[in-house]
Short mmCIF file of C-alpha atoms and ligand atoms in Angstrom, two decimals:
data_model
loop_
_atom_site.label_atom_id
_atom_site.label_comp_id
_atom_site.label_asym_id
_atom_site.label_seq_id
_atom_site.Cartn_x
_atom_site.Cartn_y
_atom_site.Cartn_z
CA UNK A 26 9.76 47.24 -1.28
CA UNK A 27 13.88 47.92 -1.19
CA UNK A 28 15.08 50.88 -3.16
CA UNK A 29 18.78 50.72 -1.03
CA UNK A 30 20.39 51.98 2.26
CA UNK A 31 18.44 54.63 4.70
CA UNK A 32 20.83 56.65 5.99
CA UNK A 33 20.00 59.28 8.21
CA UNK A 34 21.72 62.62 9.24
CA UNK A 35 21.45 62.20 13.24
CA UNK A 36 22.47 64.20 16.67
CA UNK A 37 22.59 61.63 19.56
CA UNK A 38 20.54 63.96 21.83
CA UNK A 39 18.12 64.99 18.92
CA UNK A 40 15.05 64.53 19.97
CA UNK A 41 13.53 65.00 16.17
CA UNK A 42 16.28 62.24 15.17
CA UNK A 43 15.16 60.00 17.78
CA UNK A 44 11.56 60.19 16.56
CA UNK A 45 13.26 59.25 12.92
CA UNK A 46 15.41 56.66 14.49
CA UNK A 47 12.36 54.69 16.98
CA UNK A 48 10.07 55.01 13.37
CA UNK A 49 12.81 53.02 11.60
CA UNK A 50 13.29 50.01 14.76
CA UNK A 51 9.86 49.27 14.34
CA UNK A 52 9.25 49.10 10.61
CA UNK A 53 12.57 46.97 11.20
CA UNK A 54 14.28 48.45 8.21
CA UNK A 55 17.77 48.03 8.47
CA UNK A 56 19.62 51.83 7.55
CA UNK A 57 22.75 54.10 9.02
CA UNK A 58 23.55 56.45 10.81
CA UNK A 59 25.19 59.24 9.31
CA UNK A 60 26.09 61.34 13.04
CA UNK A 61 26.24 65.12 12.19
CA UNK A 62 27.24 67.13 15.95
CA UNK A 63 25.09 69.84 16.76
CA UNK A 64 27.90 72.30 18.76
CA UNK A 65 30.97 70.57 17.74
CA UNK A 66 33.08 74.18 16.30
CA UNK A 67 29.76 75.66 16.75
CA UNK A 68 27.42 73.08 14.88
CA UNK A 69 28.14 71.22 12.15
CA UNK A 70 24.71 70.65 10.46
CA UNK A 71 25.60 74.90 9.35
CA UNK A 72 28.63 73.48 7.07
CA UNK A 73 28.03 73.95 3.73
CA UNK A 74 27.84 70.17 3.40
CA UNK A 75 25.38 69.82 5.68
CA UNK A 76 23.62 73.61 4.05
CA UNK A 77 22.65 71.32 1.20
CA UNK A 78 21.14 68.85 1.92
CA UNK A 79 19.16 70.66 4.68
CA UNK A 80 18.68 74.89 4.51
CA UNK A 81 17.12 74.87 7.57
CA UNK A 82 20.14 72.96 9.22
CA UNK A 83 18.50 70.80 10.66
CA UNK A 84 18.59 67.47 11.84
CA UNK A 85 17.41 64.80 11.39
CA UNK A 86 17.32 64.87 6.80
CA UNK A 87 17.20 60.85 6.15
CA UNK A 88 18.84 59.22 2.29
CA UNK A 89 16.64 57.35 0.32
CA UNK A 90 16.27 56.11 -3.37
CA UNK A 91 18.53 58.48 -3.71
CA UNK A 92 15.78 61.20 -2.43
CA UNK A 93 17.20 62.94 0.73
CA UNK A 94 13.86 64.14 2.60
CA UNK A 95 13.82 66.43 5.62
CA UNK A 96 11.27 67.22 8.59
CA UNK A 97 10.75 63.87 11.23
CA UNK A 98 7.15 64.14 10.38
CA UNK A 99 7.53 64.05 6.77
CA UNK A 100 9.44 61.11 7.00
CA UNK A 101 7.70 59.68 9.65
CA UNK A 102 4.65 59.24 7.41
CA UNK A 103 6.96 58.31 4.12
CA UNK A 104 8.50 55.22 5.93
CA UNK A 105 4.70 53.78 6.49
CA UNK A 106 3.45 54.56 3.24
CA UNK A 107 6.37 52.99 2.49
CA UNK A 108 6.44 49.80 4.48
CA UNK A 109 2.78 49.77 5.78
CA UNK A 110 3.67 47.27 8.99
CA UNK A 111 3.18 47.36 11.34
CA UNK A 112 0.99 50.86 11.20
CA UNK A 113 1.83 53.71 12.65
CA UNK A 114 -0.50 55.80 12.19
CA UNK A 115 -4.06 54.37 13.06
CA UNK A 116 -6.50 52.88 9.97
CA UNK A 117 -9.61 54.41 11.35
CA UNK A 118 -9.75 58.67 11.17
CA UNK A 119 -10.42 59.67 14.18
CA UNK A 120 -7.89 58.12 16.01
CA UNK A 121 -5.90 58.70 13.68
CA UNK A 122 -6.66 62.69 13.67
CA UNK A 123 -5.75 61.83 17.62
CA UNK A 124 -2.65 60.54 16.90
CA UNK A 125 -1.16 62.93 14.65
CA UNK A 126 -2.77 65.58 17.10
CA UNK A 127 -0.72 64.05 20.12
CA UNK A 128 2.39 64.20 17.96
CA UNK A 129 2.00 67.63 16.98
CA UNK A 130 1.33 68.92 20.10
CA UNK A 131 4.68 68.02 21.28
CA UNK A 132 6.02 68.35 17.74
CA UNK A 133 4.72 71.70 16.47
CA UNK A 134 3.96 73.82 20.16
CA UNK A 135 6.65 72.71 22.56
CA UNK A 136 9.94 70.88 20.85
CA UNK A 137 10.88 73.77 18.38
CA UNK A 138 10.58 76.58 20.98
CA UNK A 139 13.41 75.08 23.46
CA UNK A 140 15.69 73.88 20.42
CA UNK A 141 19.20 74.44 20.27
CA UNK A 142 19.07 77.71 17.73
CA UNK A 143 15.91 79.29 19.57
CA UNK A 144 18.31 79.18 22.96
CA UNK A 145 21.63 80.44 20.76
CA UNK A 146 19.41 83.40 20.32
CA UNK A 147 18.22 84.26 23.73
CA UNK A 148 21.67 84.13 25.05
CA UNK A 149 23.61 85.80 22.55
CA UNK A 150 20.87 88.52 21.41
CA UNK A 151 18.54 88.76 25.05
CA UNK A 152 21.44 88.15 27.18
CA UNK A 153 19.68 85.22 28.97
CA UNK A 154 21.76 83.32 31.15
CA UNK A 155 21.92 78.91 32.59
CA UNK A 156 19.36 79.62 34.13
CA UNK A 157 17.12 81.57 32.49
CA UNK A 158 17.19 78.64 29.81
CA UNK A 159 16.78 76.58 31.10
CA UNK A 160 13.17 78.21 33.42
CA UNK A 161 12.05 78.78 29.84
CA UNK A 162 12.83 75.52 28.34
CA UNK A 163 10.27 73.93 31.47
CA UNK A 164 8.66 76.25 31.53
CA UNK A 165 7.28 75.44 27.73
CA UNK A 166 7.94 71.16 28.18
CA UNK A 167 6.14 71.98 30.79
CA UNK A 168 2.73 73.36 30.01
CA UNK A 169 2.96 71.40 26.92
CA UNK A 170 3.07 67.97 28.21
CA UNK A 171 -0.23 69.49 31.56
CA UNK A 172 -2.37 69.62 28.10
CA UNK A 173 -0.69 66.25 26.46
CA UNK A 174 -1.52 64.39 30.30
CA UNK A 175 -4.77 65.68 30.00
CA UNK A 176 -5.52 64.94 25.97
CA UNK A 177 -4.39 61.14 27.46
CA UNK A 178 -6.16 60.85 31.12
CA UNK A 179 -9.41 59.78 31.04
CA UNK A 180 -9.78 59.21 26.97
CA UNK A 181 -10.51 55.89 25.80
CA UNK A 182 -8.92 55.98 22.88
CA UNK A 183 -5.45 55.48 25.58
CA UNK A 184 -4.50 52.43 25.60
CA UNK A 185 -0.48 50.23 26.46
CA UNK A 186 0.17 53.47 24.32
CA UNK A 187 -0.48 56.60 22.90
CA UNK A 188 -3.86 56.13 21.06
CA UNK A 189 -4.72 52.98 21.38
CA UNK A 190 -2.26 49.53 22.28
CA UNK A 191 0.40 49.26 19.96
CA UNK A 192 3.12 52.65 19.01
CA UNK A 193 1.89 55.54 17.09
CA UNK A 194 3.98 58.35 16.05
CA UNK A 195 2.34 60.09 18.81
CA UNK A 196 4.66 57.37 20.69
CA UNK A 197 7.84 58.34 18.27
CA UNK A 198 7.07 62.25 19.51
CA UNK A 199 6.20 61.07 23.48
CA UNK A 200 9.40 59.71 24.05
CA UNK A 201 11.71 62.04 22.54
CA UNK A 202 9.88 64.56 24.72
CA UNK A 203 10.44 62.88 28.10
CA UNK A 204 14.57 62.46 27.84
CA UNK A 205 14.20 66.21 26.79
CA UNK A 206 11.99 67.06 29.99
CA UNK A 207 14.75 64.69 32.02
CA UNK A 208 17.38 65.74 30.49
CA UNK A 209 16.31 70.06 32.01
CA UNK A 210 15.24 68.24 35.94
CA UNK A 211 11.15 68.49 35.07
CA UNK A 212 9.86 66.23 36.87
CA UNK A 213 7.13 63.42 35.31
CA UNK A 214 5.42 62.91 38.75
CA UNK A 215 2.39 65.07 37.91
CA UNK A 216 1.87 62.94 34.28
CA UNK A 217 1.00 59.93 35.25
CA UNK A 218 -0.34 58.34 32.02
CA UNK A 219 3.04 59.73 30.24
CA UNK A 220 4.92 57.85 32.63
CA UNK A 221 2.90 55.01 31.95
CA UNK A 222 3.35 54.85 28.41
CA UNK A 223 6.59 56.17 28.62
CA UNK A 224 7.32 53.37 30.43
CA UNK A 225 5.58 50.72 28.15
CA UNK A 226 7.18 52.14 25.15
CA UNK A 227 10.59 52.22 26.79
CA UNK A 228 10.71 48.65 27.51
CA UNK A 229 10.73 47.77 23.81
CA UNK A 230 13.47 45.94 22.10
CA UNK A 231 12.47 47.60 18.75
CA UNK A 232 12.44 51.95 20.80
CA UNK A 233 14.90 50.87 23.45
CA UNK A 234 17.56 50.48 20.23
CA UNK A 235 16.87 54.56 19.56
CA UNK A 236 17.53 56.39 23.18
CA UNK A 237 20.17 58.39 23.05
CA UNK A 238 22.97 56.44 24.89
CA UNK A 239 22.65 53.40 22.12
CA UNK A 240 23.64 56.11 19.16
CA UNK A 241 27.22 55.63 18.04
CA UNK A 242 27.95 58.81 18.11
CA UNK A 243 27.15 59.03 21.96
CA UNK A 244 29.65 59.40 24.75
CA UNK A 245 31.29 57.14 26.41
CA UNK A 246 29.11 57.30 29.76
N1 GSH B 320 10.45 70.87 12.81
C1 GSH B 320 11.75 69.44 12.21
C2 GSH B 320 12.90 70.03 13.42
C3 GSH B 320 14.37 69.58 13.37
C4 GSH B 320 15.07 70.08 14.96
O1 GSH B 320 14.67 71.37 15.49
N2 GSH B 320 16.07 69.24 14.75
C5 GSH B 320 17.28 69.91 15.43
C6 GSH B 320 17.12 69.04 16.94
S1 GSH B 320 16.08 68.83 17.55
C7 GSH B 320 18.30 70.51 14.79
O2 GSH B 320 18.82 70.28 14.29
N3 GSH B 320 18.76 71.91 15.83
C8 GSH B 320 20.12 73.18 15.41
C9 GSH B 320 20.33 74.09 15.40
O3 GSH B 320 18.82 74.81 15.78
O4 GSH B 320 21.13 74.59 15.47
C10 GSH B 320 11.84 68.05 12.32
O5 GSH B 320 10.44 68.21 12.80
O6 GSH B 320 12.84 67.88 11.57
#
């Protein structure tokens, strides 16, 4: 199906945008990146122009077919419904439920606590210094990934990837969350399944292309 170009408002380090980039790469759909710098000048996500695209002042936003699509999980499901191959949700209901559950453990219960606006609130209203904020971030990542590891370990549904042997929506969420964990110095040692699946994902061309450091708006290293 072709209904015009795909344009993704993204920030190289945003893990929610990273999820959508992975899904687009897995679908083999060409897309343009429209960078939104989340820090410069207080954050371009707060500009009046961007607020028109997303009143929540978040990336990602995907433009497609004259529509403005928001919320990474809903965008991934839209991509899956628009281009069904390869599927990002398993065909069997119980497997599909498990893939969504793992994805939501990350996207609903870990990531929001560590978002930039939460960090800013801690700093500006609760007088949390940088060390406090990093402790906060590491705490929620560790507690959340501990639970994800338990769900992955010793479960016959876990395969090469989180659910079975092909990447699903769960892997689209896991890899960006592991990137965040590493960014904040959280060791993956307690989580052998998470580490193995993250390595398997990043060994593929699709996940590799979506990596933060491979984005046009990433600073030159
Ligand atoms: N639930 C949203 C979360 C999006 C989100 O948290 N985006 C972050 C970057 S990862 C953002 O734009 N933060 C800007 C801010 O906090 O000011 C989604 O999944 O799309």
